[in-house]
PDB file of N, CA, C and O in Angstrom:
ATOM      1  N   UNK A   1      -6.441  -9.485  -8.395  1.00  0.00           N
ATOM      2  CA  UNK A   1      -5.258  -8.645  -8.390  1.00  0.00           C
ATOM      3  C   UNK A   1      -5.721  -7.189  -8.360  1.00  0.00           C
ATOM      4  O   UNK A   1      -6.679  -6.822  -8.999  1.00  0.00           O
ATOM      5  N   UNK A   2      -5.030  -6.367  -7.609  1.00  0.00           N
ATOM      6  CA  UNK A   2      -5.386  -4.965  -7.533  1.00  0.00           C
ATOM      7  C   UNK A   2      -4.249  -4.127  -6.993  1.00  0.00           C
ATOM      8  O   UNK A   2      -3.312  -4.634  -6.403  1.00  0.00           O
ATOM      9  N   UNK A   3      -4.347  -2.830  -7.211  1.00  0.00           N
ATOM     10  CA  UNK A   3      -3.358  -1.876  -6.717  1.00  0.00           C
ATOM     11  C   UNK A   3      -4.057  -1.024  -5.670  1.00  0.00           C
ATOM     12  O   UNK A   3      -5.145  -0.499  -5.917  1.00  0.00           O
ATOM     13  N   UNK A   4      -3.417  -0.887  -4.512  1.00  0.00           N
ATOM     14  CA  UNK A   4      -4.047  -0.187  -3.401  1.00  0.00           C
ATOM     15  C   UNK A   4      -3.115   0.900  -2.883  1.00  0.00           C
ATOM     16  O   UNK A   4      -1.921   0.674  -2.727  1.00  0.00           O
ATOM     17  N   UNK A   5      -3.675   2.060  -2.601  1.00  0.00           N
ATOM     18  CA  UNK A   5      -2.916   3.228  -2.159  1.00  0.00           C
ATOM     19  C   UNK A   5      -3.408   3.642  -0.780  1.00  0.00           C
ATOM     20  O   UNK A   5      -4.604   3.686  -0.525  1.00  0.00           O
ATOM     21  N   UNK A   6      -2.464   3.936   0.117  1.00  0.00           N
ATOM     22  CA  UNK A   6      -2.807   4.394   1.468  1.00  0.00           C
ATOM     23  C   UNK A   6      -1.657   5.213   2.024  1.00  0.00           C
ATOM     24  O   UNK A   6      -0.611   5.336   1.395  1.00  0.00           O
ATOM     25  N   UNK A   7      -1.838   5.740   3.233  1.00  0.00           N
ATOM     26  CA  UNK A   7      -0.801   6.562   3.858  1.00  0.00           C
ATOM     27  C   UNK A   7       0.398   5.760   4.314  1.00  0.00           C
ATOM     28  O   UNK A   7       1.483   6.296   4.437  1.00  0.00           O
ATOM     29  N   UNK A   8       0.205   4.464   4.609  1.00  0.00           N
ATOM     30  CA  UNK A   8       1.321   3.624   5.054  1.00  0.00           C
ATOM     31  C   UNK A   8       1.224   2.257   4.391  1.00  0.00           C
ATOM     32  O   UNK A   8       0.186   1.889   3.839  1.00  0.00           O
ATOM     33  N   UNK A   9       2.313   1.508   4.451  1.00  0.00           N
ATOM     34  CA  UNK A   9       2.365   0.174   3.865  1.00  0.00           C
ATOM     35  C   UNK A   9       1.335  -0.736   4.526  1.00  0.00           C
ATOM     36  O   UNK A   9       0.579  -1.440   3.846  1.00  0.00           O
ATOM     37  N   UNK A  10       1.277  -0.710   5.856  1.00  0.00           N
ATOM     38  CA  UNK A  10       0.334  -1.567   6.579  1.00  0.00           C
ATOM     39  C   UNK A  10      -1.110  -1.263   6.202  1.00  0.00           C
ATOM     40  O   UNK A  10      -1.925  -2.175   6.028  1.00  0.00           O
ATOM     41  N   UNK A  11      -1.439   0.012   6.055  1.00  0.00           N
ATOM     42  CA  UNK A  11      -2.798   0.392   5.695  1.00  0.00           C
ATOM     43  C   UNK A  11      -3.135  -0.064   4.274  1.00  0.00           C
ATOM     44  O   UNK A  11      -4.247  -0.529   4.011  1.00  0.00           O
ATOM     45  N   UNK A  12      -2.194   0.060   3.347  1.00  0.00           N
ATOM     46  CA  UNK A  12      -2.434  -0.364   1.970  1.00  0.00           C
ATOM     47  C   UNK A  12      -2.623  -1.870   1.890  1.00  0.00           C
ATOM     48  O   UNK A  12      -3.500  -2.360   1.173  1.00  0.00           O
ATOM     49  N   UNK A  13      -1.831  -2.621   2.654  1.00  0.00           N
ATOM     50  CA  UNK A  13      -1.960  -4.074   2.671  1.00  0.00           C
ATOM     51  C   UNK A  13      -3.316  -4.478   3.242  1.00  0.00           C
ATOM     52  O   UNK A  13      -4.026  -5.303   2.660  1.00  0.00           O
ATOM     53  N   UNK A  14      -3.689  -3.894   4.375  1.00  0.00           N
ATOM     54  CA  UNK A  14      -4.976  -4.223   4.985  1.00  0.00           C
ATOM     55  C   UNK A  14      -6.142  -3.854   4.066  1.00  0.00           C
ATOM     56  O   UNK A  14      -7.126  -4.590   3.966  1.00  0.00           O
ATOM     57  N   UNK A  15      -6.030  -2.737   3.406  1.00  0.00           N
ATOM     58  CA  UNK A  15      -7.066  -2.303   2.474  1.00  0.00           C
ATOM     59  C   UNK A  15      -7.219  -3.321   1.336  1.00  0.00           C
ATOM     60  O   UNK A  15      -8.330  -3.681   0.955  1.00  0.00           O
ATOM     61  N   UNK A  16      -6.098  -3.785   0.812  1.00  0.00           N
ATOM     62  CA  UNK A  16      -6.133  -4.772  -0.266  1.00  0.00           C
ATOM     63  C   UNK A  16      -6.674  -6.111   0.185  1.00  0.00           C
ATOM     64  O   UNK A  16      -7.480  -6.728  -0.517  1.00  0.00           O
ATOM     65  N   UNK A  17      -6.234  -6.570   1.343  1.00  0.00           N
ATOM     66  CA  UNK A  17      -6.703  -7.857   1.859  1.00  0.00           C
ATOM     67  C   UNK A  17      -8.204  -7.827   2.119  1.00  0.00           C
ATOM     68  O   UNK A  17      -8.923  -8.776   1.798  1.00  0.00           O
ATOM     69  N   UNK A  18      -8.670  -6.733   2.672  1.00  0.00           N
ATOM     70  CA  UNK A  18     -10.102  -6.594   2.954  1.00  0.00           C
ATOM     71  C   UNK A  18     -10.904  -6.532   1.649  1.00  0.00           C
ATOM     72  O   UNK A  18     -11.959  -7.151   1.527  1.00  0.00           O
ATOM     73  N   UNK A  19     -10.393  -5.797   0.680  1.00  0.00           N
ATOM     74  CA  UNK A  19     -11.089  -5.642  -0.598  1.00  0.00           C
ATOM     75  C   UNK A  19     -11.188  -6.968  -1.357  1.00  0.00           C
ATOM     76  O   UNK A  19     -12.209  -7.267  -1.966  1.00  0.00           O
ATOM     77  N   UNK A  20     -10.107  -7.756  -1.304  1.00  0.00           N
ATOM     78  CA  UNK A  20     -10.083  -9.035  -2.013  1.00  0.00           C
ATOM     79  C   UNK A  20     -10.639 -10.186  -1.175  1.00  0.00           C
ATOM     80  O   UNK A  20     -10.763 -11.301  -1.672  1.00  0.00           O
ATOM     81  N   UNK A  21     -10.905  -9.906   0.103  1.00  0.00           N
ATOM     82  CA  UNK A  21     -11.442 -10.901   1.031  1.00  0.00           C
ATOM     83  C   UNK A  21     -10.549 -12.143   1.127  1.00  0.00           C
ATOM     84  O   UNK A  21     -11.023 -13.272   0.987  1.00  0.00           O
ATOM     85  N   UNK A  22      -9.247 -11.902   1.330  1.00  0.00           N
ATOM     86  CA  UNK A  22      -8.288 -13.004   1.507  1.00  0.00           C
ATOM     87  C   UNK A  22      -7.437 -12.736   2.744  1.00  0.00           C
ATOM     88  O   UNK A  22      -7.393 -11.619   3.247  1.00  0.00           O
ATOM     89  N   UNK A  23      -6.759 -13.773   3.220  1.00  0.00           N
ATOM     90  CA  UNK A  23      -5.893 -13.613   4.381  1.00  0.00           C
ATOM     91  C   UNK A  23      -4.476 -13.268   3.905  1.00  0.00           C
ATOM     92  O   UNK A  23      -4.127 -13.486   2.744  1.00  0.00           O
ATOM     93  N   UNK A  24      -3.684 -12.764   4.816  1.00  0.00           N
ATOM     94  CA  UNK A  24      -2.312 -12.384   4.486  1.00  0.00           C
ATOM     95  C   UNK A  24      -1.477 -13.605   4.098  1.00  0.00           C
ATOM     96  O   UNK A  24      -0.579 -13.501   3.269  1.00  0.00           O
ATOM     97  N   UNK A  25      -1.809 -14.773   4.667  1.00  0.00           N
ATOM     98  CA  UNK A  25      -1.092 -16.008   4.351  1.00  0.00           C
ATOM     99  C   UNK A  25      -1.309 -16.438   2.910  1.00  0.00           C
ATOM    100  O   UNK A  25      -0.445 -17.078   2.309  1.00  0.00           O
ATOM    101  N   UNK A  26      -2.456 -16.088   2.332  1.00  0.00           N
ATOM    102  CA  UNK A  26      -2.800 -16.510   0.976  1.00  0.00           C
ATOM    103  C   UNK A  26      -2.506 -15.445  -0.073  1.00  0.00           C
ATOM    104  O   UNK A  26      -2.869 -15.612  -1.227  1.00  0.00           O
ATOM    105  N   UNK A  27      -1.869 -14.362   0.325  1.00  0.00           N
ATOM    106  CA  UNK A  27      -1.640 -13.241  -0.586  1.00  0.00           C
ATOM    107  C   UNK A  27      -0.166 -13.110  -0.948  1.00  0.00           C
ATOM    108  O   UNK A  27       0.717 -13.392  -0.141  1.00  0.00           O
ATOM    109  N   UNK A  28       0.070 -12.682  -2.163  1.00  0.00           N
ATOM    110  CA  UNK A  28       1.416 -12.288  -2.589  1.00  0.00           C
ATOM    111  C   UNK A  28       1.389 -10.767  -2.703  1.00  0.00           C
ATOM    112  O   UNK A  28       0.650 -10.211  -3.515  1.00  0.00           O
ATOM    113  N   UNK A  29       2.175 -10.095  -1.880  1.00  0.00           N
ATOM    114  CA  UNK A  29       2.119  -8.631  -1.773  1.00  0.00           C
ATOM    115  C   UNK A  29       3.405  -8.025  -2.303  1.00  0.00           C
ATOM    116  O   UNK A  29       4.500  -8.431  -1.905  1.00  0.00           O
ATOM    117  N   UNK A  30       3.272  -7.054  -3.199  1.00  0.00           N
ATOM    118  CA  UNK A  30       4.416  -6.347  -3.760  1.00  0.00           C
ATOM    119  C   UNK A  30       4.264  -4.869  -3.405  1.00  0.00           C
ATOM    120  O   UNK A  30       3.254  -4.252  -3.749  1.00  0.00           O
ATOM    121  N   UNK A  31       5.267  -4.312  -2.733  1.00  0.00           N
ATOM    122  CA  UNK A  31       5.256  -2.881  -2.406  1.00  0.00           C
ATOM    123  C   UNK A  31       5.882  -2.145  -3.584  1.00  0.00           C
ATOM    124  O   UNK A  31       7.058  -2.320  -3.889  1.00  0.00           O
ATOM    125  N   UNK A  32       5.091  -1.345  -4.261  1.00  0.00           N
ATOM    126  CA  UNK A  32       5.561  -0.604  -5.431  1.00  0.00           C
ATOM    127  C   UNK A  32       6.292   0.665  -5.002  1.00  0.00           C
ATOM    128  O   UNK A  32       7.338   1.010  -5.546  1.00  0.00           O
ATOM    129  N   UNK A  33       5.746   1.358  -4.022  1.00  0.00           N
ATOM    130  CA  UNK A  33       6.345   2.608  -3.535  1.00  0.00           C
ATOM    131  C   UNK A  33       6.037   2.776  -2.065  1.00  0.00           C
ATOM    132  O   UNK A  33       4.888   2.655  -1.654  1.00  0.00           O
ATOM    133  N   UNK A  34       7.054   3.031  -1.257  1.00  0.00           N
ATOM    134  CA  UNK A  34       6.861   3.320   0.164  1.00  0.00           C
ATOM    135  C   UNK A  34       6.384   4.748   0.337  1.00  0.00           C
ATOM    136  O   UNK A  34       6.631   5.607  -0.517  1.00  0.00           O
ATOM    137  N   UNK A  35       5.717   4.995   1.451  1.00  0.00           N
ATOM    138  CA  UNK A  35       5.265   6.344   1.742  1.00  0.00           C
ATOM    139  C   UNK A  35       6.450   7.236   2.083  1.00  0.00           C
ATOM    140  O   UNK A  35       7.478   6.760   2.542  1.00  0.00           O
ATOM    141  N   UNK A  36       6.308   8.542   1.826  1.00  0.00           N
ATOM    142  CA  UNK A  36       7.341   9.521   2.168  1.00  0.00           C
ATOM    143  C   UNK A  36       6.692  10.704   2.849  1.00  0.00           C
ATOM    144  O   UNK A  36       5.619  11.138   2.473  1.00  0.00           O
ATOM    145  N   UNK A  37       7.371  11.204   3.852  1.00  0.00           N
ATOM    146  CA  UNK A  37       6.846  12.350   4.599  1.00  0.00           C
ATOM    147  C   UNK A  37       7.012  13.650   3.821  1.00  0.00           C
ATOM    148  O   UNK A  37       6.238  14.563   3.970  1.00  0.00           O
ATOM    149  N   UNK A  38       8.064  13.758   3.028  1.00  0.00           N
ATOM    150  CA  UNK A  38       8.310  14.982   2.288  1.00  0.00           C
ATOM    151  C   UNK A  38       9.021  16.015   3.139  1.00  0.00           C
ATOM    152  O   UNK A  38       9.261  15.831   4.329  1.00  0.00           O
ATOM    153  N   UNK A  39       9.357  17.124   2.546  1.00  0.00           N
ATOM    154  CA  UNK A  39      10.046  18.215   3.220  1.00  0.00           C
ATOM    155  C   UNK A  39       9.013  19.222   3.673  1.00  0.00           C
ATOM    156  O   UNK A  39       8.290  19.804   2.863  1.00  0.00           O
ATOM    157  N   UNK A  40       8.908  19.410   4.990  1.00  0.00           N
ATOM    158  CA  UNK A  40       7.936  20.320   5.596  1.00  0.00           C
ATOM    159  C   UNK A  40       6.505  20.000   5.151  1.00  0.00           C
ATOM    160  O   UNK A  40       5.682  20.883   4.968  1.00  0.00           O
ATOM    161  N   UNK A  41       6.248  18.726   4.922  1.00  0.00           N
ATOM    162  CA  UNK A  41       4.918  18.320   4.499  1.00  0.00           C
ATOM    163  C   UNK A  41       4.668  18.445   3.006  1.00  0.00           C
ATOM    164  O   UNK A  41       3.623  18.062   2.506  1.00  0.00           O
ATOM    165  N   UNK A  42       5.636  19.000   2.301  1.00  0.00           N
ATOM    166  CA  UNK A  42       5.519  19.128   0.851  1.00  0.00           C
ATOM    167  C   UNK A  42       6.094  17.881   0.191  1.00  0.00           C
ATOM    168  O   UNK A  42       6.980  17.230   0.730  1.00  0.00           O
ATOM    169  N   UNK A  43       5.646  17.570  -0.969  1.00  0.00           N
ATOM    170  CA  UNK A  43       6.157  16.446  -1.775  1.00  0.00           C
ATOM    171  C   UNK A  43       5.961  15.085  -1.117  1.00  0.00           C
ATOM    172  O   UNK A  43       6.668  14.149  -1.423  1.00  0.00           O
ATOM    173  N   UNK A  44       4.993  14.979  -0.198  1.00  0.00           N
ATOM    174  CA  UNK A  44       4.787  13.677   0.418  1.00  0.00           C
ATOM    175  C   UNK A  44       4.087  12.753  -0.566  1.00  0.00           C
ATOM    176  O   UNK A  44       3.333  13.198  -1.425  1.00  0.00           O
ATOM    177  N   UNK A  45       4.385  11.472  -0.439  1.00  0.00           N
ATOM    178  CA  UNK A  45       3.819  10.474  -1.342  1.00  0.00           C
ATOM    179  C   UNK A  45       3.179   9.371  -0.526  1.00  0.00           C
ATOM    180  O   UNK A  45       3.644   9.015   0.549  1.00  0.00           O
ATOM    181  N   UNK A  46       2.125   8.824  -1.055  1.00  0.00           N
ATOM    182  CA  UNK A  46       1.433   7.726  -0.401  1.00  0.00           C
ATOM    183  C   UNK A  46       2.047   6.408  -0.864  1.00  0.00           C
ATOM    184  O   UNK A  46       2.696   6.326  -1.879  1.00  0.00           O
ATOM    185  N   UNK A  47       1.799   5.388  -0.096  1.00  0.00           N
ATOM    186  CA  UNK A  47       2.298   4.051  -0.372  1.00  0.00           C
ATOM    187  C   UNK A  47       1.439   3.374  -1.436  1.00  0.00           C
ATOM    188  O   UNK A  47       0.223   3.507  -1.446  1.00  0.00           O
ATOM    189  N   UNK A  48       2.075   2.646  -2.366  1.00  0.00           N
ATOM    190  CA  UNK A  48       1.381   1.847  -3.367  1.00  0.00           C
ATOM    191  C   UNK A  48       1.749   0.404  -3.178  1.00  0.00           C
ATOM    192  O   UNK A  48       2.926   0.071  -3.117  1.00  0.00           O
ATOM    193  N   UNK A  49       0.757  -0.461  -3.087  1.00  0.00           N
ATOM    194  CA  UNK A  49       0.978  -1.907  -2.947  1.00  0.00           C
ATOM    195  C   UNK A  49       0.118  -2.628  -3.966  1.00  0.00           C
ATOM    196  O   UNK A  49      -0.956  -2.166  -4.320  1.00  0.00           O
ATOM    197  N   UNK A  50       0.614  -3.783  -4.399  1.00  0.00           N
ATOM    198  CA  UNK A  50      -0.161  -4.618  -5.305  1.00  0.00           C
ATOM    199  C   UNK A  50      -0.317  -5.993  -4.691  1.00  0.00           C
ATOM    200  O   UNK A  50       0.653  -6.577  -4.226  1.00  0.00           O
ATOM    201  N   UNK A  51      -1.521  -6.488  -4.666  1.00  0.00           N
ATOM    202  CA  UNK A  51      -1.809  -7.843  -4.186  1.00  0.00           C
ATOM    203  C   UNK A  51      -2.029  -8.727  -5.387  1.00  0.00           C
ATOM    204  O   UNK A  51      -2.902  -8.470  -6.205  1.00  0.00           O
ATOM    205  N   UNK A  52      -1.233  -9.764  -5.515  1.00  0.00           N
ATOM    206  CA  UNK A  52      -1.353 -10.716  -6.625  1.00  0.00           C
ATOM    207  C   UNK A  52      -1.713 -12.070  -6.048  1.00  0.00           C
ATOM    208  O   UNK A  52      -0.897 -12.697  -5.393  1.00  0.00           O
ATOM    209  N   UNK A  53      -2.914 -12.517  -6.277  1.00  0.00           N
ATOM    210  CA  UNK A  53      -3.336 -13.816  -5.765  1.00  0.00           C
ATOM    211  C   UNK A  53      -4.142 -14.535  -6.806  1.00  0.00           C
ATOM    212  O   UNK A  53      -4.829 -13.998  -7.569  1.00  0.00           O
TER     213      UNK A  53
END
């Protein structure tokens, strides 16, 4: 189990799957926070995902 942060949901999922060395079919993925662009590039937030397997 781990928490992974990236610029997008897809990147966070791939990062977690690669780190845990499992396939997407065998993973339970929870998106904690979606990425946000922010206003004029300010206040942007990265995506947080948790892989529970």
